[in-house]
Amino acid sequence: MATLEIRDLHVSVNVPSGETQEILRGVDLTVKQGETHAIMGPNGSGKSTLAYSIAGHPKYTVTSGEVLLDGEDVLAMKVDERARAGLFLAMQYPVEVPGVSVSNFLRTAATAIRGEAPKLRLWVKEMKEAMAELHMDPTFAERNVNEGFSGGEKKRHEILQLELLKPKIAILDETDSGLDVDALRVVSQGVNRVREAGTTGTLLITHYTRILRYIQPDYVHVFVGGRIVEEGGPELADRLEAEGYERYVAGAGPAVAAEAVVGESPAP
């Protein structure tokens, strides 16, 4: 059974003043194959830092702690090695890749993961079926990756990658961000298809509970001030919907300023 273990993870980043600021301040979390964990917290709490640190983003410096995938040291791996080992990151703001078609991008990624190129005829069939499930126009396969895509189209493309690559651990960073009701339902259905296969552990990062109406988590973790401050089941998400994060935020620490530098919006 594939297992991602995060042990006492501390991560820092350089802020505009030139100083180093700690964002993650001792994160402990274990995600096993087939499980779905929801990380919930306010803006600037360090959620995206956790995702990007696991994936190997160069802006983040791990100062102490461990990240293990099936006992192997993830932090010692290069970014592409982490992906080949079975880690997948669906980004909050997917980037454009001019000059590379969606079809070529996905087949190249699948070749790297599977160890051999999928047979073209079978691959085209597999990709078309997955795109149809996500209500994606077949012509998207020949467009450049994310170039000119709407927010919803970018997120569907992320889930298309997830379905085709079948990773051991999927980290979904604010997958619900910018989606209308219909797109949220379609994207959530894609995540659920992967979950139902039972071969992927999912770490779902979000501010809101609306995506959890479609994707039922096994565990919910409240993330504030660079650490997990409370854990529970789906009922914890319901409580957060009713009460918000205010009770956790007081005295949570200085993660907010640094997060604003590297991708998350500062807390209002």
XYZ file of C-alpha atoms in Angstrom:
268
model
C 0.000 0.000 0.000
C 1.443 3.371 -1.077
C 1.972 5.755 1.837
C 3.063 9.401 2.010
C 4.522 10.323 5.403
C 5.229 13.925 6.391
C 7.159 14.164 9.635
C 7.788 17.423 11.546
C 8.185 19.389 8.309
C 9.557 22.937 8.614
C 9.769 25.155 5.511
C 11.021 28.720 5.045
C 11.012 31.273 2.225
C 12.811 34.538 1.518
C 10.539 37.581 1.840
C 10.997 40.948 0.007
C 12.898 42.443 2.951
C 15.620 39.867 2.340
C 14.886 37.998 5.531
C 13.987 34.331 5.791
C 10.574 33.577 7.210
C 9.336 30.214 8.399
C 5.981 29.202 6.908
C 5.543 25.543 7.852
C 6.239 24.991 11.519
C 6.139 21.276 12.154
C 3.644 19.449 9.914
C 2.871 15.785 10.611
C 0.561 13.938 8.235
C 0.200 10.455 6.764
C -1.798 9.769 3.579
C -2.343 6.166 2.509
C -3.425 4.729 -0.810
C -7.208 4.918 -1.157
C -7.646 7.592 1.526
C -8.888 11.142 0.965
C -7.621 13.867 3.293
C -8.972 17.424 3.160
C -6.646 20.226 4.307
C -8.761 23.254 5.196
C -7.685 26.648 6.438
C -7.829 30.405 5.827
C -5.797 32.304 3.243
C -2.126 32.558 4.123
C -2.083 29.604 6.492
C 0.576 27.652 4.564
C -1.566 25.137 2.673
C -0.098 25.831 -0.754
C 3.402 25.913 0.730
C 2.828 22.362 1.935
C 1.775 21.262 -1.562
C 4.649 22.942 -3.383
C 7.255 21.837 -0.854
C 6.261 18.204 -1.348
C 6.426 18.690 -5.133
C 9.878 20.332 -4.941
C 9.250 24.006 -5.799
C 12.648 25.796 -5.672
C 11.318 28.864 -3.830
C 10.783 26.830 -0.683
C 13.568 25.690 1.632
C 12.963 22.681 3.830
C 14.868 23.422 7.028
C 13.998 20.218 8.885
C 11.704 17.221 8.810
C 11.041 14.382 6.401
C 8.755 13.539 3.489
C 8.696 9.832 2.660
C 6.886 7.959 -0.122
C 6.843 4.239 0.566
C 9.846 4.797 2.832
C 11.868 6.626 0.155
C 13.180 10.146 0.872
C 11.142 12.455 -1.359
C 13.215 15.509 -0.416
C 16.328 13.898 -1.910
C 14.579 13.481 -5.279
C 14.550 15.946 -8.175
C 11.157 17.264 -9.244
C 10.810 14.830 -12.154
C 11.908 11.949 -9.938
C 9.119 12.772 -7.492
C 6.591 12.603 -10.317
C 7.987 9.293 -11.560
C 7.864 7.929 -8.014
C 4.098 8.528 -8.007
C 3.512 12.069 -6.704
C 1.074 14.307 -8.584
C 0.335 17.995 -8.013
C -2.718 19.730 -9.483
C -1.771 23.390 -9.173
C -3.970 26.219 -7.987
C -2.792 28.295 -10.967
C -1.809 25.893 -13.788
C 0.877 27.331 -16.063
C 0.815 27.671 -19.840
C 3.260 25.646 -21.955
C 3.412 27.325 -25.387
C 4.348 25.100 -28.316
C 3.413 21.820 -26.612
C 0.060 20.254 -27.423
C -2.082 18.680 -24.722
C -1.885 15.339 -26.522
C 1.934 15.339 -26.729
C 2.276 16.600 -23.169
C 0.068 13.858 -21.757
C 1.631 11.041 -23.789
C 5.130 12.167 -22.811
C 4.105 12.254 -19.154
C 2.466 8.831 -19.398
C 5.623 7.422 -21.027
C 7.763 8.723 -18.164
C 5.419 7.265 -15.546
C 4.757 3.906 -17.221
C 8.301 3.319 -18.411
C 7.294 2.882 -22.043
C 5.295 4.825 -24.594
C 1.606 3.867 -24.743
C 0.628 2.390 -28.084
C -0.672 5.320 -30.066
C -3.981 3.796 -31.109
C -4.832 2.689 -27.575
C -3.606 5.975 -26.128
C -5.845 8.073 -28.383
C -8.827 5.959 -27.347
C -7.921 6.223 -23.651
C -7.482 9.995 -23.848
C -10.693 10.583 -25.792
C -12.705 8.563 -23.298
C -11.227 10.475 -20.363
C -11.876 13.820 -22.064
C -15.476 12.852 -22.761
C -16.015 12.028 -19.074
C -14.778 15.540 -18.227
C -16.959 17.162 -20.917
C -13.879 18.435 -22.751
C -14.058 19.281 -26.464
C -11.853 16.762 -28.370
C -10.127 19.668 -30.141
C -8.450 20.584 -26.829
C -6.060 17.697 -27.425
C -4.351 19.693 -30.189
C -4.230 23.014 -28.347
C -1.121 24.173 -26.509
C -1.123 23.261 -22.828
C -3.333 25.739 -20.928
C -2.746 28.462 -23.542
C -5.921 30.522 -23.753
C -7.767 28.073 -21.498
C -10.393 29.430 -19.120
C -9.988 28.728 -15.412
C -12.441 25.845 -15.627
C -10.713 24.372 -18.673
C -7.351 24.459 -16.892
C -8.791 22.611 -13.912
C -10.406 19.973 -16.131
C -7.044 19.494 -17.817
C -5.438 18.949 -14.398
C -7.976 16.239 -13.583
C -7.487 14.737 -17.054
C -3.808 14.330 -16.155
C -4.797 12.777 -12.841
C -7.059 10.210 -14.493
C -4.544 9.239 -17.162
C -1.392 9.158 -15.019
C -2.936 7.321 -12.036
C -0.429 8.469 -9.388
C 0.120 6.894 -5.979
C -0.522 10.210 -4.187
C -2.434 13.169 -5.665
C -2.143 16.631 -4.127
C -4.972 18.859 -5.352
C -4.285 22.499 -4.496
C -7.505 24.521 -4.511
C -8.970 22.540 -7.401
C -12.321 24.220 -6.745
C -10.891 27.729 -7.180
C -12.619 29.683 -9.950
C -15.056 26.928 -10.917
C -18.750 27.496 -11.558
C -21.280 24.982 -10.242
C -21.318 22.807 -13.367
C -17.516 22.708 -13.708
C -17.136 21.930 -10.008
C -19.456 18.955 -10.355
C -17.637 17.605 -13.442
C -14.179 18.048 -11.876
C -15.337 16.428 -8.627
C -16.711 13.462 -10.545
C -13.269 13.017 -12.109
C -11.610 13.030 -8.696
C -14.156 10.529 -7.440
C -13.484 8.167 -10.351
C -9.827 8.103 -9.337
C -10.738 7.619 -5.672
C -13.073 4.730 -6.453
C -10.225 2.854 -8.143
C -8.613 2.701 -4.689
C -5.062 3.052 -6.000
C -4.495 6.742 -5.233
C -4.249 8.602 -1.944
C -5.675 12.122 -2.236
C -4.664 15.282 -0.369
C -7.316 17.882 -1.160
C -6.454 21.472 -0.200
C -9.308 23.971 -0.019
C -10.691 27.031 1.754
C -14.309 26.064 1.386
C -16.584 23.124 2.037
C -18.468 23.313 -1.277
C -16.178 20.809 -3.027
C -16.636 18.454 -0.065
C -20.321 18.208 -0.968
C -19.152 16.244 -4.003
C -15.943 14.632 -2.687
C -16.396 12.926 0.681
C -13.143 13.064 2.692
C -12.117 10.338 5.104
C -10.202 12.845 7.227
C -10.308 16.624 7.645
C -7.318 18.620 8.930
C -7.532 22.267 9.998
C -4.379 24.084 8.878
C -3.547 27.421 10.517
C -0.273 29.237 11.091
C 1.829 26.671 9.263
C 0.678 23.597 11.120
C -2.260 21.247 11.612
C -4.220 22.433 14.635
C -7.160 20.008 14.636
C -8.145 16.767 12.921
C -11.386 14.882 12.510
C -13.820 13.301 10.084
C -16.286 14.870 7.603
C -18.226 16.364 10.506
C -15.313 18.743 11.151
C -15.820 20.278 7.700
C -19.484 20.880 8.561
C -18.442 22.672 11.724
C -15.995 24.852 9.797
C -18.769 25.773 7.368
C -20.917 26.916 10.276
C -18.267 28.562 12.453
C -15.387 29.561 10.152
C -11.729 29.695 11.196
C -11.834 32.589 13.643
C -11.430 30.420 16.728
C -8.163 29.021 15.314
C -6.644 32.175 13.847
C -5.942 34.113 17.059
C -2.280 33.625 17.878
C -1.709 31.366 14.878
C 1.649 32.874 13.895
C 3.255 34.756 11.003
C 2.745 32.454 8.003
C 0.561 35.047 6.244
C 3.230 37.503 5.084
C 5.414 34.892 3.466
C 2.536 33.127 1.728
C 1.652 36.356 -0.030
C 5.086 36.283 -1.697
C 4.780 32.872 -3.264
C 1.250 32.244 -4.367
C -1.448 32.291 -1.701
C -3.417 35.459 -1.208
C -2.865 37.162 2.126
C -5.643 36.837 4.624
C -8.231 39.610 4.420
